[in-house]
Amino acid sequence: MSEVLKGIIKDMVVPGKGILAADESVGTAGKRLASIGVENTEEMRRQYRNMILTAPDFGKYISGVILFEETLAHKADSGTLFPDVLKKVGTVPGIKVDQGLQEVNEKKEQVTKGLEGLGERLEKYKKTGARFTKWRAVYTISESTPSDEIIKQNAADLAKYAKSVQEHGMVPIVEPEVLIDGTHSIDQCEKATSKVLKAVFDALKKENVKLEYTILKPSMVISGKEAENGAGVKEVAQRTIKVLKATVPKELPSINFLSGGQTPEEATAHLNEMHKLGELPWYVSFSYARALQEPALKAWKGKKENLAAAQKAFIQRARLNGLATQGKYSEDME
Ligand code: 13P
């Protein structure tokens, strides 16, 4: 089993490349399509995925794609199933396996659903070619959150999920997302993120999850979106790396950030800045959804005649993020 997991990590953790999150649920895909005035039908969701996943040079910058269940069974315009389209360009197909969020307390905190029946779903997904998985837990920042109760439960669930995924011969992406929404300071975010990550790695250890075959998808340490005087690029990079160094063991091969509501330019600049801080103990890259797809979505507008321009916009963003993984991006490339 270890040889299988090692091979998956080798294919996913590649210098200059990162992971694309294209696992928007039907509801979230609907929001993205609504932003360009397109109706949320199954066919339009397929066309949206076709636009992104068949962009020329896709495999040059993207080593893995997190898909949503429906996309595993969809075909590109060429007639090829999407997981096979990815394999052909050397990109590893993966799948979101959590089943969304559920509110659990009076503070409106949420836990993630999906442990029930996970083993059977994993076997099914494996047959379609998926080789890695993702599970997302979320945390809000306020006077009273994230609560110790939520930090503990999400950590335990992430660890159970990761254990099960490895037992089924796939690599788990563990995604604890401290949300950017709110007026909180970067100090509050640093404190919350440290607590969350510490609990996650304690739980992974307790479940004997093999860290060398696990990928972490964290949020950055950043000021709340509505905060006054938000921290600058350097500070975000420094604080993020400081927290990660204090909480993430060196055996973990790769950290791939989510974008979480940052603009595409911010997400690229933050990642780039982290690579200017000297050598890092893990590969540090991206696993963005919005920050990679937004420019392409805007250029596409659901129209066939815009396909080439939209794919060009996607690849431009992917290329800049690829450069950021090496600290070689600069603002004037925008
Ligand atoms: P964003 O990069 O848009 O935050 O999405 C990443 C993701 O996969 C959320 O689960």
Tab-separated table of C-alpha atoms and ligand atoms in Angstrom:
chain	number	residue	atom	x	y	z
A	1	MET	CA	0.000	0.000	0.000
A	2	SER	CA	2.799	2.397	0.878
A	3	GLU	CA	4.233	2.055	-2.630
A	4	VAL	CA	0.877	3.101	-4.098
A	5	LEU	CA	0.631	6.138	-1.825
A	6	LYS	CA	4.239	7.066	-2.504
A	7	GLY	CA	3.547	7.016	-6.264
A	8	ILE	CA	0.530	9.311	-5.866
A	9	ILE	CA	2.530	11.812	-3.813
A	10	LYS	CA	5.303	11.714	-6.418
A	11	ASP	CA	2.837	12.597	-9.169
A	12	MET	CA	1.132	15.357	-7.147
A	13	VAL	CA	4.074	17.106	-5.534
A	14	VAL	CA	5.957	18.547	-8.466
A	15	PRO	CA	8.087	21.725	-8.417
A	16	GLY	CA	6.370	24.598	-10.224
A	17	LYS	CA	2.969	22.924	-10.138
A	18	GLY	CA	-0.060	22.983	-7.862
A	19	ILE	CA	-3.541	21.609	-7.417
A	20	LEU	CA	-6.733	23.012	-8.905
A	21	ALA	CA	-9.877	22.781	-6.794
A	22	ALA	CA	-12.762	22.267	-9.233
A	23	ASP	CA	-14.994	20.502	-6.721
A	24	GLU	CA	-17.740	23.087	-6.340
A	25	SER	CA	-20.942	21.369	-5.290
A	26	VAL	CA	-24.015	21.848	-7.499
A	27	GLY	CA	-25.067	24.813	-5.342
A	28	THR	CA	-21.655	26.510	-5.339
A	29	ALA	CA	-21.197	25.925	-9.082
A	30	GLY	CA	-24.584	27.622	-9.453
A	31	LYS	CA	-23.280	30.720	-7.664
A	32	ARG	CA	-20.232	30.869	-9.949
A	33	LEU	CA	-22.397	30.463	-13.058
A	34	ALA	CA	-24.892	33.066	-11.806
A	35	SER	CA	-21.994	35.558	-11.533
A	36	ILE	CA	-21.629	35.360	-15.338
A	37	GLY	CA	-25.366	35.165	-16.032
A	38	VAL	CA	-25.435	31.457	-16.867
A	39	GLU	CA	-28.151	29.044	-15.765
A	40	ASN	CA	-27.121	26.239	-13.391
A	41	THR	CA	-27.924	23.192	-15.519
A	42	GLU	CA	-25.953	19.946	-15.596
A	43	GLU	CA	-24.872	20.673	-19.177
A	44	MET	CA	-23.595	24.159	-18.307
A	45	ARG	CA	-21.674	22.744	-15.358
A	46	ARG	CA	-20.114	20.229	-17.770
A	47	GLN	CA	-19.216	23.003	-20.214
A	48	TYR	CA	-17.714	25.055	-17.385
A	49	ARG	CA	-15.520	22.103	-16.368
A	50	ASN	CA	-14.691	21.433	-20.013
A	51	MET	CA	-13.487	25.011	-20.425
A	52	ILE	CA	-11.090	24.741	-17.471
A	53	LEU	CA	-9.911	21.127	-17.666
A	54	THR	CA	-9.138	21.067	-21.392
A	55	ALA	CA	-7.122	24.296	-21.453
A	56	PRO	CA	-3.964	23.831	-23.556
A	57	ASP	CA	-0.853	23.315	-21.388
A	58	PHE	CA	-3.026	22.445	-18.376
A	59	GLY	CA	-0.660	19.676	-17.221
A	60	LYS	CA	2.298	22.019	-17.294
A	61	TYR	CA	1.091	23.839	-14.166
A	62	ILE	CA	-1.535	21.606	-12.566
A	63	SER	CA	-0.448	18.309	-10.982
A	64	GLY	CA	-3.841	17.380	-9.509
A	65	VAL	CA	-7.505	18.374	-9.738
A	66	ILE	CA	-10.115	17.970	-7.023
A	67	LEU	CA	-13.349	17.054	-8.779
A	68	PHE	CA	-16.958	16.968	-7.644
A	69	GLU	CA	-18.710	13.585	-7.903
A	70	GLU	CA	-20.826	14.566	-10.903
A	71	THR	CA	-17.737	15.506	-12.967
A	72	LEU	CA	-16.225	12.013	-12.625
A	73	ALA	CA	-18.961	10.730	-14.933
A	74	HIS	CA	-19.009	13.703	-17.315
A	75	LYS	CA	-17.245	13.848	-20.655
A	76	ALA	CA	-15.251	16.652	-22.252
A	77	ASP	CA	-16.360	17.965	-25.671
A	78	SER	CA	-13.941	15.417	-27.161
A	79	GLY	CA	-16.064	12.578	-25.739
A	80	THR	CA	-13.389	11.532	-23.214
A	81	LEU	CA	-14.312	11.195	-19.529
A	82	PHE	CA	-12.802	14.016	-17.477
A	83	PRO	CA	-10.641	11.753	-15.263
A	84	ASP	CA	-9.107	10.331	-18.469
A	85	VAL	CA	-8.612	13.820	-19.921
A	86	LEU	CA	-6.556	14.648	-16.827
A	87	LYS	CA	-4.560	11.427	-16.865
A	88	LYS	CA	-3.583	12.054	-20.486
A	89	VAL	CA	-1.878	15.317	-19.555
A	90	GLY	CA	-0.182	13.844	-16.479
A	91	THR	CA	-2.561	15.378	-13.937
A	92	VAL	CA	-3.889	13.277	-11.053
A	93	PRO	CA	-7.694	13.196	-10.646
A	94	GLY	CA	-9.023	13.541	-7.100
A	95	ILE	CA	-12.429	13.811	-5.480
A	96	LYS	CA	-14.133	15.773	-2.739
A	97	VAL	CA	-15.555	13.177	-0.355
A	98	ASP	CA	-17.120	15.246	2.400
A	99	GLN	CA	-20.826	15.907	2.167
A	100	GLY	CA	-20.981	19.512	3.253
A	101	LEU	CA	-21.558	21.267	6.539
A	102	GLN	CA	-24.017	21.005	9.379
A	103	GLU	CA	-24.673	23.620	12.032
A	104	VAL	CA	-24.199	22.216	15.529
A	105	ASN	CA	-24.360	24.910	18.183
A	106	GLU	CA	-25.873	28.250	19.143
A	107	LYS	CA	-22.725	30.006	17.905
A	108	LYS	CA	-23.669	28.746	14.431
A	109	GLU	CA	-20.471	26.704	14.201
A	110	GLN	CA	-20.419	23.861	11.713
A	111	VAL	CA	-19.065	20.344	11.455
A	112	THR	CA	-18.509	18.382	8.263
A	113	LYS	CA	-20.742	15.508	7.185
A	114	GLY	CA	-19.683	12.400	5.306
A	115	LEU	CA	-18.014	9.796	7.528
A	116	GLU	CA	-20.989	7.479	7.223
A	117	GLY	CA	-20.565	5.159	4.256
A	118	LEU	CA	-17.205	6.759	3.385
A	119	GLY	CA	-15.470	3.409	2.779
A	120	GLU	CA	-17.966	2.341	0.107
A	121	ARG	CA	-17.841	5.718	-1.598
A	122	LEU	CA	-14.037	5.577	-1.685
A	123	GLU	CA	-14.102	2.201	-3.436
A	124	LYS	CA	-16.560	3.573	-5.996
A	125	TYR	CA	-14.467	6.691	-6.651
A	126	LYS	CA	-11.293	4.657	-6.988
A	127	LYS	CA	-12.852	2.703	-9.850
A	128	THR	CA	-13.385	5.959	-11.754
A	129	GLY	CA	-9.679	6.781	-11.538
A	130	ALA	CA	-9.587	9.119	-8.519
A	131	ARG	CA	-6.307	8.736	-6.592
A	132	PHE	CA	-6.671	11.362	-3.906
A	133	THR	CA	-9.475	12.932	-1.874
A	134	LYS	CA	-10.420	16.102	-0.032
A	135	TRP	CA	-12.346	16.818	3.159
A	136	ARG	CA	-13.007	20.399	4.316
A	137	ALA	CA	-13.654	21.583	7.854
A	138	VAL	CA	-14.492	25.249	8.540
A	139	TYR	CA	-13.912	27.571	11.484
A	140	THR	CA	-15.221	31.076	12.051
A	141	ILE	CA	-13.411	33.800	13.967
A	142	SER	CA	-15.401	35.842	16.483
A	143	GLU	CA	-15.243	36.708	20.187
A	144	SER	CA	-16.349	33.182	21.060
A	145	THR	CA	-15.211	31.106	18.065
A	146	PRO	CA	-13.623	28.866	17.021
A	147	SER	CA	-14.719	27.029	20.148
A	148	ASP	CA	-12.594	24.269	21.719
A	149	GLU	CA	-15.471	21.880	21.080
A	150	ILE	CA	-15.468	22.522	17.312
A	151	ILE	CA	-11.688	22.471	17.064
A	152	LYS	CA	-11.665	19.064	18.747
A	153	GLN	CA	-14.495	17.519	16.766
A	154	ASN	CA	-13.278	18.741	13.370
A	155	ALA	CA	-9.763	17.497	14.121
A	156	ALA	CA	-11.070	14.064	15.114
A	157	ASP	CA	-13.238	13.822	11.976
A	158	LEU	CA	-10.435	14.971	9.666
A	159	ALA	CA	-8.185	12.302	11.179
A	160	LYS	CA	-10.792	9.511	10.822
A	161	TYR	CA	-11.352	10.544	7.224
A	162	ALA	CA	-7.605	10.633	6.448
A	163	LYS	CA	-7.059	7.223	8.031
A	164	SER	CA	-9.846	5.630	6.028
A	165	VAL	CA	-8.631	7.192	2.757
A	166	GLN	CA	-5.098	5.836	3.243
A	167	GLU	CA	-6.477	2.397	4.071
A	168	HIS	CA	-8.249	2.494	0.715
A	169	GLY	CA	-5.005	3.348	-1.096
A	170	MET	CA	-5.600	7.021	-1.764
A	171	VAL	CA	-3.901	10.212	-0.544
A	172	PRO	CA	-6.010	12.445	1.722
A	173	ILE	CA	-5.996	16.223	1.462
A	174	VAL	CA	-6.807	17.532	4.916
A	175	GLU	CA	-8.446	20.971	4.680
A	176	PRO	CA	-9.031	22.966	7.851
A	177	GLU	CA	-10.266	26.368	6.625
A	178	VAL	CA	-10.280	29.298	9.029
A	179	LEU	CA	-12.687	31.603	7.232
A	180	ILE	CA	-11.595	35.047	6.072
A	181	ASP	CA	-15.068	36.566	6.653
A	182	GLY	CA	-15.264	39.211	9.341
A	183	THR	CA	-13.456	42.183	10.821
A	184	HIS	CA	-10.918	40.193	12.853
A	185	SER	CA	-7.244	41.122	13.031
A	186	ILE	CA	-4.355	39.058	11.728
A	187	ASP	CA	-3.453	38.408	15.395
A	188	GLN	CA	-6.803	36.693	15.954
A	189	CYS	CA	-6.330	34.678	12.776
A	190	GLU	CA	-2.843	33.625	13.868
A	191	LYS	CA	-4.135	32.445	17.224
A	192	ALA	CA	-7.089	30.553	15.753
A	193	THR	CA	-5.031	28.945	12.973
A	194	SER	CA	-2.341	27.795	15.436
A	195	LYS	CA	-4.904	26.143	17.684
A	196	VAL	CA	-6.701	24.511	14.777
A	197	LEU	CA	-3.535	23.120	13.162
A	198	LYS	CA	-2.151	21.884	16.447
A	199	ALA	CA	-5.372	19.965	17.117
A	200	VAL	CA	-5.426	18.557	13.583
A	201	PHE	CA	-1.867	17.184	13.780
A	202	ASP	CA	-2.466	15.799	17.279
A	203	ALA	CA	-5.520	13.958	15.959
A	204	LEU	CA	-3.718	12.686	12.835
A	205	LYS	CA	-0.983	11.298	15.068
A	206	LYS	CA	-3.505	9.655	17.365
A	207	GLU	CA	-5.149	7.888	14.392
A	208	ASN	CA	-1.729	6.817	13.048
A	209	VAL	CA	-2.275	8.640	9.780
A	210	LYS	CA	0.904	8.483	7.693
A	211	LEU	CA	1.908	12.118	7.338
A	212	GLU	CA	4.329	11.373	4.515
A	213	TYR	CA	1.300	10.410	2.396
A	214	THR	CA	-0.928	13.310	3.451
A	215	ILE	CA	-1.345	16.800	1.973
A	216	LEU	CA	-2.410	19.787	4.067
A	217	LYS	CA	-4.690	22.412	2.534
A	218	PRO	CA	-4.784	25.288	5.002
A	219	SER	CA	-5.942	28.878	4.888
A	220	MET	CA	-3.343	31.620	5.163
A	221	VAL	CA	-2.852	33.697	8.295
A	222	ILE	CA	-4.518	36.879	7.112
A	223	SER	CA	-6.686	39.787	8.342
A	224	GLY	CA	-10.472	39.461	8.109
A	225	LYS	CA	-11.899	40.609	4.777
A	226	GLU	CA	-13.713	43.525	6.424
A	227	ALA	CA	-10.897	44.438	8.819
A	228	GLU	CA	-9.578	47.980	8.818
A	229	ASN	CA	-5.872	48.287	7.993
A	230	GLY	CA	-5.459	44.709	6.834
A	231	ALA	CA	-1.948	43.227	7.045
A	232	GLY	CA	0.259	43.549	3.969
A	233	VAL	CA	1.712	40.816	1.759
A	234	LYS	CA	4.970	40.400	3.703
A	235	GLU	CA	3.226	40.104	7.034
A	236	VAL	CA	0.740	37.523	5.756
A	237	ALA	CA	3.602	35.444	4.346
A	238	GLN	CA	5.735	35.697	7.487
A	239	ARG	CA	2.940	34.916	9.930
A	240	THR	CA	1.634	32.053	7.830
A	241	ILE	CA	5.022	30.378	7.622
A	242	LYS	CA	5.660	31.015	11.319
A	243	VAL	CA	2.433	29.219	12.290
A	244	LEU	CA	3.058	26.364	9.859
A	245	LYS	CA	6.613	25.832	11.107
A	246	ALA	CA	5.320	25.652	14.662
A	247	THR	CA	2.564	23.151	13.927
A	248	VAL	CA	3.247	21.083	10.778
A	249	PRO	CA	5.710	18.182	11.028
A	250	LYS	CA	8.476	17.975	8.434
A	251	GLU	CA	7.381	14.528	7.201
A	252	LEU	CA	4.387	16.089	5.502
A	253	PRO	CA	5.383	16.444	1.826
A	254	SER	CA	3.212	19.301	0.662
A	255	ILE	CA	1.147	22.247	1.823
A	256	ASN	CA	-1.311	23.545	-0.780
A	257	PHE	CA	-3.237	26.649	0.222
A	258	LEU	CA	-6.877	27.444	-0.452
A	259	SER	CA	-7.600	30.993	-1.619
A	260	GLY	CA	-10.620	31.554	0.607
A	261	GLY	CA	-11.918	34.777	-0.930
A	262	GLN	CA	-8.590	36.484	-1.682
A	263	THR	CA	-8.382	38.049	-5.132
A	264	PRO	CA	-6.365	36.059	-7.674
A	265	GLU	CA	-3.560	38.634	-7.470
A	266	GLU	CA	-3.439	38.548	-3.657
A	267	ALA	CA	-3.362	34.763	-3.521
A	268	THR	CA	-0.464	34.641	-5.991
A	269	ALA	CA	1.475	37.438	-4.258
A	270	HIS	CA	1.118	35.828	-0.812
A	271	LEU	CA	2.356	32.452	-2.035
A	272	ASN	CA	5.257	34.078	-3.860
A	273	GLU	CA	6.303	36.035	-0.766
A	274	MET	CA	6.426	32.863	1.332
A	275	HIS	CA	9.091	31.537	-1.013
A	276	LYS	CA	11.262	34.556	-0.389
A	277	LEU	CA	11.579	33.640	3.277
A	278	GLY	CA	14.310	31.079	2.711
A	279	GLU	CA	14.122	27.313	2.446
A	280	LEU	CA	10.878	25.722	3.657
A	281	PRO	CA	10.636	22.228	5.176
A	282	TRP	CA	7.793	21.127	2.860
A	283	TYR	CA	6.772	21.869	-0.716
A	284	VAL	CA	4.508	24.934	-0.507
A	285	SER	CA	2.042	25.479	-3.317
A	286	PHE	CA	-1.580	26.216	-4.169
A	287	SER	CA	-4.894	24.389	-4.308
A	288	TYR	CA	-7.037	27.363	-5.280
A	289	ALA	CA	-10.546	27.287	-6.672
A	290	ARG	CA	-11.720	30.890	-6.997
A	291	ALA	CA	-8.274	32.476	-7.320
A	292	LEU	CA	-7.464	30.203	-10.275
A	293	GLN	CA	-10.839	30.137	-11.999
A	294	GLU	CA	-12.232	33.646	-11.610
A	295	PRO	CA	-10.476	35.336	-14.558
A	296	ALA	CA	-11.382	32.430	-16.857
A	297	LEU	CA	-14.993	32.430	-15.737
A	298	LYS	CA	-15.300	36.160	-16.447
A	299	ALA	CA	-13.749	35.797	-19.893
A	300	TRP	CA	-15.921	32.782	-20.769
A	301	LYS	CA	-19.454	33.964	-19.874
A	302	GLY	CA	-20.790	30.568	-20.962
A	303	LYS	CA	-20.165	31.287	-24.661
A	304	LYS	CA	-18.434	28.943	-27.107
A	305	GLU	CA	-16.817	31.852	-28.954
A	306	ASN	CA	-15.037	32.864	-25.714
A	307	LEU	CA	-13.604	29.412	-25.010
A	308	ALA	CA	-10.069	30.061	-26.262
A	309	ALA	CA	-9.801	33.430	-24.466
A	310	ALA	CA	-11.108	31.910	-21.235
A	311	GLN	CA	-8.649	29.022	-21.402
A	312	LYS	CA	-5.856	31.502	-22.026
A	313	ALA	CA	-6.918	33.442	-18.908
A	314	PHE	CA	-6.902	30.239	-16.864
A	315	ILE	CA	-3.451	29.235	-18.039
A	316	GLN	CA	-2.058	32.715	-17.423
A	317	ARG	CA	-3.234	32.477	-13.772
A	318	ALA	CA	-1.938	28.930	-13.393
A	319	ARG	CA	1.424	29.963	-14.846
A	320	LEU	CA	1.761	32.917	-12.461
A	321	ASN	CA	0.968	30.678	-9.504
A	322	GLY	CA	3.500	28.157	-10.792
A	323	LEU	CA	6.091	30.942	-10.747
A	324	ALA	CA	4.946	31.913	-7.235
A	325	THR	CA	5.779	28.406	-5.988
A	326	GLN	CA	9.360	29.269	-6.865
A	327	GLY	CA	9.330	32.883	-5.648
A	328	LYS	CA	9.679	34.025	-9.266
A	329	TYR	CA	6.433	36.004	-9.628
A	330	SER	CA	6.281	39.781	-9.688
A	331	GLU	CA	3.327	42.170	-9.857
A	332	ASP	CA	4.372	43.583	-13.218
A	333	MET	CA	3.639	40.198	-14.810
A	334	GLU	CA	-0.088	40.899	-14.292
B	1	13P	P1	-11.054	28.583	-2.727
B	1	13P	O1	-9.640	28.607	-3.230
B	1	13P	O2	-12.012	29.266	-3.626
B	1	13P	O3	-11.146	29.014	-1.302
B	1	13P	O4	-11.527	27.083	-2.741
B	1	13P	C1	-10.709	26.101	-2.260
B	1	13P	C2	-11.521	24.950	-1.826
B	1	13P	O5	-11.317	23.858	-2.262
B	1	13P	C3	-12.551	25.170	-0.821
B	1	13P	O6	-12.947	23.946	-0.290
